[in-house]
PDB file of C-alpha atoms in Angstrom:
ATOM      1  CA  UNK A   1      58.512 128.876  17.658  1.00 63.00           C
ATOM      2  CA  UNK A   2      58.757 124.950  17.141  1.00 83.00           C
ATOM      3  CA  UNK A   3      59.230 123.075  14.437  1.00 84.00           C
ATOM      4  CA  UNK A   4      54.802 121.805  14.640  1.00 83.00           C
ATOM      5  CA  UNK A   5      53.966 125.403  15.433  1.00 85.00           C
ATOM      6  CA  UNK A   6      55.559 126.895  12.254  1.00 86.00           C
ATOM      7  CA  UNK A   7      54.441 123.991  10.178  1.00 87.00           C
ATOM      8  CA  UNK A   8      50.718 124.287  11.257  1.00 88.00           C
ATOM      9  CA  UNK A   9      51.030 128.481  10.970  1.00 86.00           C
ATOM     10  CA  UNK A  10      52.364 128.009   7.513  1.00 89.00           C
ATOM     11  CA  UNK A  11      49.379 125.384   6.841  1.00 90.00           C
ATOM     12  CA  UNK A  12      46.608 127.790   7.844  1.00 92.00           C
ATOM     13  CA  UNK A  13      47.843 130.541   6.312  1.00 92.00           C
ATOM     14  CA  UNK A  14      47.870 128.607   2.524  1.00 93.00           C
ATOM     15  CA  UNK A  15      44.116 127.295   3.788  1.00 94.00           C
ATOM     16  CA  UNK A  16      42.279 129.908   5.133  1.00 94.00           C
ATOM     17  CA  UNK A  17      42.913 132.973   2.355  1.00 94.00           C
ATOM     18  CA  UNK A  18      41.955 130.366   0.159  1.00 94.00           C
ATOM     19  CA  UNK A  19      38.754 129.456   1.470  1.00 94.00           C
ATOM     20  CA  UNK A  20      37.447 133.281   2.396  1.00 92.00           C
ATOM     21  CA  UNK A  21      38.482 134.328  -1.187  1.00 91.00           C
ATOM     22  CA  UNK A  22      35.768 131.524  -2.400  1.00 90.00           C
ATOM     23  CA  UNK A  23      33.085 131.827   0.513  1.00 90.00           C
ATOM     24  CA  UNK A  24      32.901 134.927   1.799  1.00 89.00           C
ATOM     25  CA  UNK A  25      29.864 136.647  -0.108  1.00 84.00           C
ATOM     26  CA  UNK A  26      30.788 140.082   1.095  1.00 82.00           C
ATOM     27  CA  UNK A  27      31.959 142.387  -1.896  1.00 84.00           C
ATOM     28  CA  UNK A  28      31.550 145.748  -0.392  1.00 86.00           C
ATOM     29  CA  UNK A  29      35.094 145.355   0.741  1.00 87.00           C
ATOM     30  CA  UNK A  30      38.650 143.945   0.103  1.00 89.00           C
ATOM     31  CA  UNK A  31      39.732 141.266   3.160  1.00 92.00           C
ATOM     32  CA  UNK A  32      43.127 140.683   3.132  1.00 91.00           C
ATOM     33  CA  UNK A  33      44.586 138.033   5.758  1.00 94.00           C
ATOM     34  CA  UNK A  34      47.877 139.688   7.024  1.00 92.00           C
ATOM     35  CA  UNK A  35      48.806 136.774   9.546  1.00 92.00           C
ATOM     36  CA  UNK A  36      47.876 134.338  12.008  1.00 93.00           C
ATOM     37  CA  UNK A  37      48.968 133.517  15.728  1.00 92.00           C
ATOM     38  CA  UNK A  38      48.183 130.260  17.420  1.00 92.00           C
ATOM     39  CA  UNK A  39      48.234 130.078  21.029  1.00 92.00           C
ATOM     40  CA  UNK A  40      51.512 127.639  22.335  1.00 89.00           C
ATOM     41  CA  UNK A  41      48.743 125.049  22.990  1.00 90.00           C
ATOM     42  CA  UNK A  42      46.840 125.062  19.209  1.00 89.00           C
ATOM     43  CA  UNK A  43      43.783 125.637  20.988  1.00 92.00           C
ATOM     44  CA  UNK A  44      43.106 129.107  19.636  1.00 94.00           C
ATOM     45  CA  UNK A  45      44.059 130.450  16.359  1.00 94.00           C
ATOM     46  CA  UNK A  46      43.654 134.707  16.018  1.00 95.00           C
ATOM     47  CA  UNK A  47      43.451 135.665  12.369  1.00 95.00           C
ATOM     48  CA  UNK A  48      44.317 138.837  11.458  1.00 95.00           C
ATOM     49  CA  UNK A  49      42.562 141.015   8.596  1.00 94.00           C
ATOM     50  CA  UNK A  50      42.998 144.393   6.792  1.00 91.00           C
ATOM     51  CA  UNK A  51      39.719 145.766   5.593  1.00 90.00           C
ATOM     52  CA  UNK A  52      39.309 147.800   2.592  1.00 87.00           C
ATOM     53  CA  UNK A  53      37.584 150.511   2.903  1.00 86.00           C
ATOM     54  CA  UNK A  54      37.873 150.519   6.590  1.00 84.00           C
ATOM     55  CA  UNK A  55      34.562 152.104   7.013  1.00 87.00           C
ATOM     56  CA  UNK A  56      33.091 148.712   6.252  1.00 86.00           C
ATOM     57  CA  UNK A  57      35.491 146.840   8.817  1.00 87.00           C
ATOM     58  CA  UNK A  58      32.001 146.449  11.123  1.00 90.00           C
ATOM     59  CA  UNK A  59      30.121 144.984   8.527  1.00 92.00           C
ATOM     60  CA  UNK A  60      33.486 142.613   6.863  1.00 91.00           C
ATOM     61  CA  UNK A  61      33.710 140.991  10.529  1.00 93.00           C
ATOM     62  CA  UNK A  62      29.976 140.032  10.996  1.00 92.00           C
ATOM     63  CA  UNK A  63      30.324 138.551   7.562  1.00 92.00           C
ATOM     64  CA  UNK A  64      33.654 136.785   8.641  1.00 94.00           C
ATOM     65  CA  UNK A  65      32.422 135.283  11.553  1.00 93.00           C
ATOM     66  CA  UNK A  66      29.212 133.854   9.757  1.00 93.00           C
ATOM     67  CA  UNK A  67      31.708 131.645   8.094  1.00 93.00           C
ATOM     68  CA  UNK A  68      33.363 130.378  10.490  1.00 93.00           C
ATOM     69  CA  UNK A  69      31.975 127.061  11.326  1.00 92.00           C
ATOM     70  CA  UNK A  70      32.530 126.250   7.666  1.00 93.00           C
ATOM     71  CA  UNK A  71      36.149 127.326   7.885  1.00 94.00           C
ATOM     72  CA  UNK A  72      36.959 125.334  10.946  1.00 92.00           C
ATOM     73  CA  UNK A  73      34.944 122.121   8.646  1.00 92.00           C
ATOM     74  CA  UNK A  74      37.479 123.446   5.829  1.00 91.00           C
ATOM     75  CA  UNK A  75      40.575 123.218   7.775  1.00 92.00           C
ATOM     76  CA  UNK A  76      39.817 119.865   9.654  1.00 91.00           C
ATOM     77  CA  UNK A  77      39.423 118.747   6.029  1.00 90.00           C
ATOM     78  CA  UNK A  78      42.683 119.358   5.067  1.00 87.00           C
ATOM     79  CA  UNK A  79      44.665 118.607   8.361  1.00 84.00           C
ATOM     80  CA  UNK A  80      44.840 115.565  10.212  1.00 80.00           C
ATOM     81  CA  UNK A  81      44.433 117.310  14.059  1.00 80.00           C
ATOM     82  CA  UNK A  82      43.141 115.408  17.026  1.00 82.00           C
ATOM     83  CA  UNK A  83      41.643 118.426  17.538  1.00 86.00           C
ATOM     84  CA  UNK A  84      41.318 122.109  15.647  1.00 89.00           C
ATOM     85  CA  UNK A  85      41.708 125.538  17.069  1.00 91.00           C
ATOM     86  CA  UNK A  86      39.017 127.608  17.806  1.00 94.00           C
ATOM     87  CA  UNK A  87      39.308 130.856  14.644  1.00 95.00           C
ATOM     88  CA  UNK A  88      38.611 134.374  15.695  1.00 95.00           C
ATOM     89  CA  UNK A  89      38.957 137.395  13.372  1.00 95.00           C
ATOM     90  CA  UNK A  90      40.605 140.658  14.179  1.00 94.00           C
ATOM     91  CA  UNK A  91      41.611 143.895  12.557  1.00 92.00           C
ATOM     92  CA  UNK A  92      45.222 143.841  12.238  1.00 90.00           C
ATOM     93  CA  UNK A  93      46.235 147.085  14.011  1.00 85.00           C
ATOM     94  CA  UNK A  94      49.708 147.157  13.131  1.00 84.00           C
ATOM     95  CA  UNK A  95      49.130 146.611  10.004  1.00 75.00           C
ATOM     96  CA  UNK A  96      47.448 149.758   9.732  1.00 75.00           C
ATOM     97  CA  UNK A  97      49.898 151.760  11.880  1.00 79.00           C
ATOM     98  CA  UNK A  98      52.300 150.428   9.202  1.00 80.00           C
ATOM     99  CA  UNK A  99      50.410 151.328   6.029  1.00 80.00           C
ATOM    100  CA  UNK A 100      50.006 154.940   7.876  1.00 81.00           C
ATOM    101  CA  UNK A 101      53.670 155.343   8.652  1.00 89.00           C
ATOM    102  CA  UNK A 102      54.487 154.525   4.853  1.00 87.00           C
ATOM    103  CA  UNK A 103      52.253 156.670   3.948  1.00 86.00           C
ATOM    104  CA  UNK A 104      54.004 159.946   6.207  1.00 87.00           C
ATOM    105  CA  UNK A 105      57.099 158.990   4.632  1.00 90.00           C
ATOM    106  CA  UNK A 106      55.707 159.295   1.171  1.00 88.00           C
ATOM    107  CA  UNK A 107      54.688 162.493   1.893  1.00 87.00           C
ATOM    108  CA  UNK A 108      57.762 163.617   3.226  1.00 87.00           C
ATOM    109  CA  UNK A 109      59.288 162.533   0.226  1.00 87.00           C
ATOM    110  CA  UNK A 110      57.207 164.117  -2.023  1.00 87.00           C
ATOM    111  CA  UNK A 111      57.491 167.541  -0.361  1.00 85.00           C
ATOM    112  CA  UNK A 112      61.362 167.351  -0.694  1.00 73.00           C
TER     113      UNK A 112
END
């Protein structure tokens, strides 16, 4: 990854847990941001959530992506781009396989 990439990666991911934390007016579930990927030309920037309880993922996302003009505002506010990446929200899969793999070995454990 170069040196801009990582910089701008590290940039958003200070900026944009921040600003859902204050502006997202959804308290039926937890949103956690787990990471972001920018495409090698900046022009798209995936954000990755985890949903708590994932029965209200659906309902999380709509609510995500009515903020989303105000979070690409946000983030032009705070970096000086010629121009900003276009923000979509996704459920962070692996994340989940993760959290359910811990979760096996837990129970492994315990039965021991």
């Amino acid at each position: 990854m170069s040196f801009r990439k990582e910089k701008l990666a590290s940039l958003l991911s200070r900026i944009i847990p921040e600003f859902i934390f204050s502006h997202l007016r959804y308290e039926d579930a937890r949103v956690t941001v787990t990471r972001i990927d920018l495409s090698s030309n900046f022009q798209k920037a995936v954000i990755f959530v985890t949903i708590d309880p994932k029965d209200k993922s659906e309902e999380a996302l709509n609510e995500l992506k009515k903020i989303l003009s105000s979070l690409r505002k946000e983030v032009g506010k705070n970096l000086s781009m010629k121009f900003l990446p276009m923000f979509e929200f996704e459920i962070d899969a692996e994340e989940e396989h993760r959290m359910h793999i811990e979760a096996l070995i837990e129970k492994i454990k315990k039965e021991k």
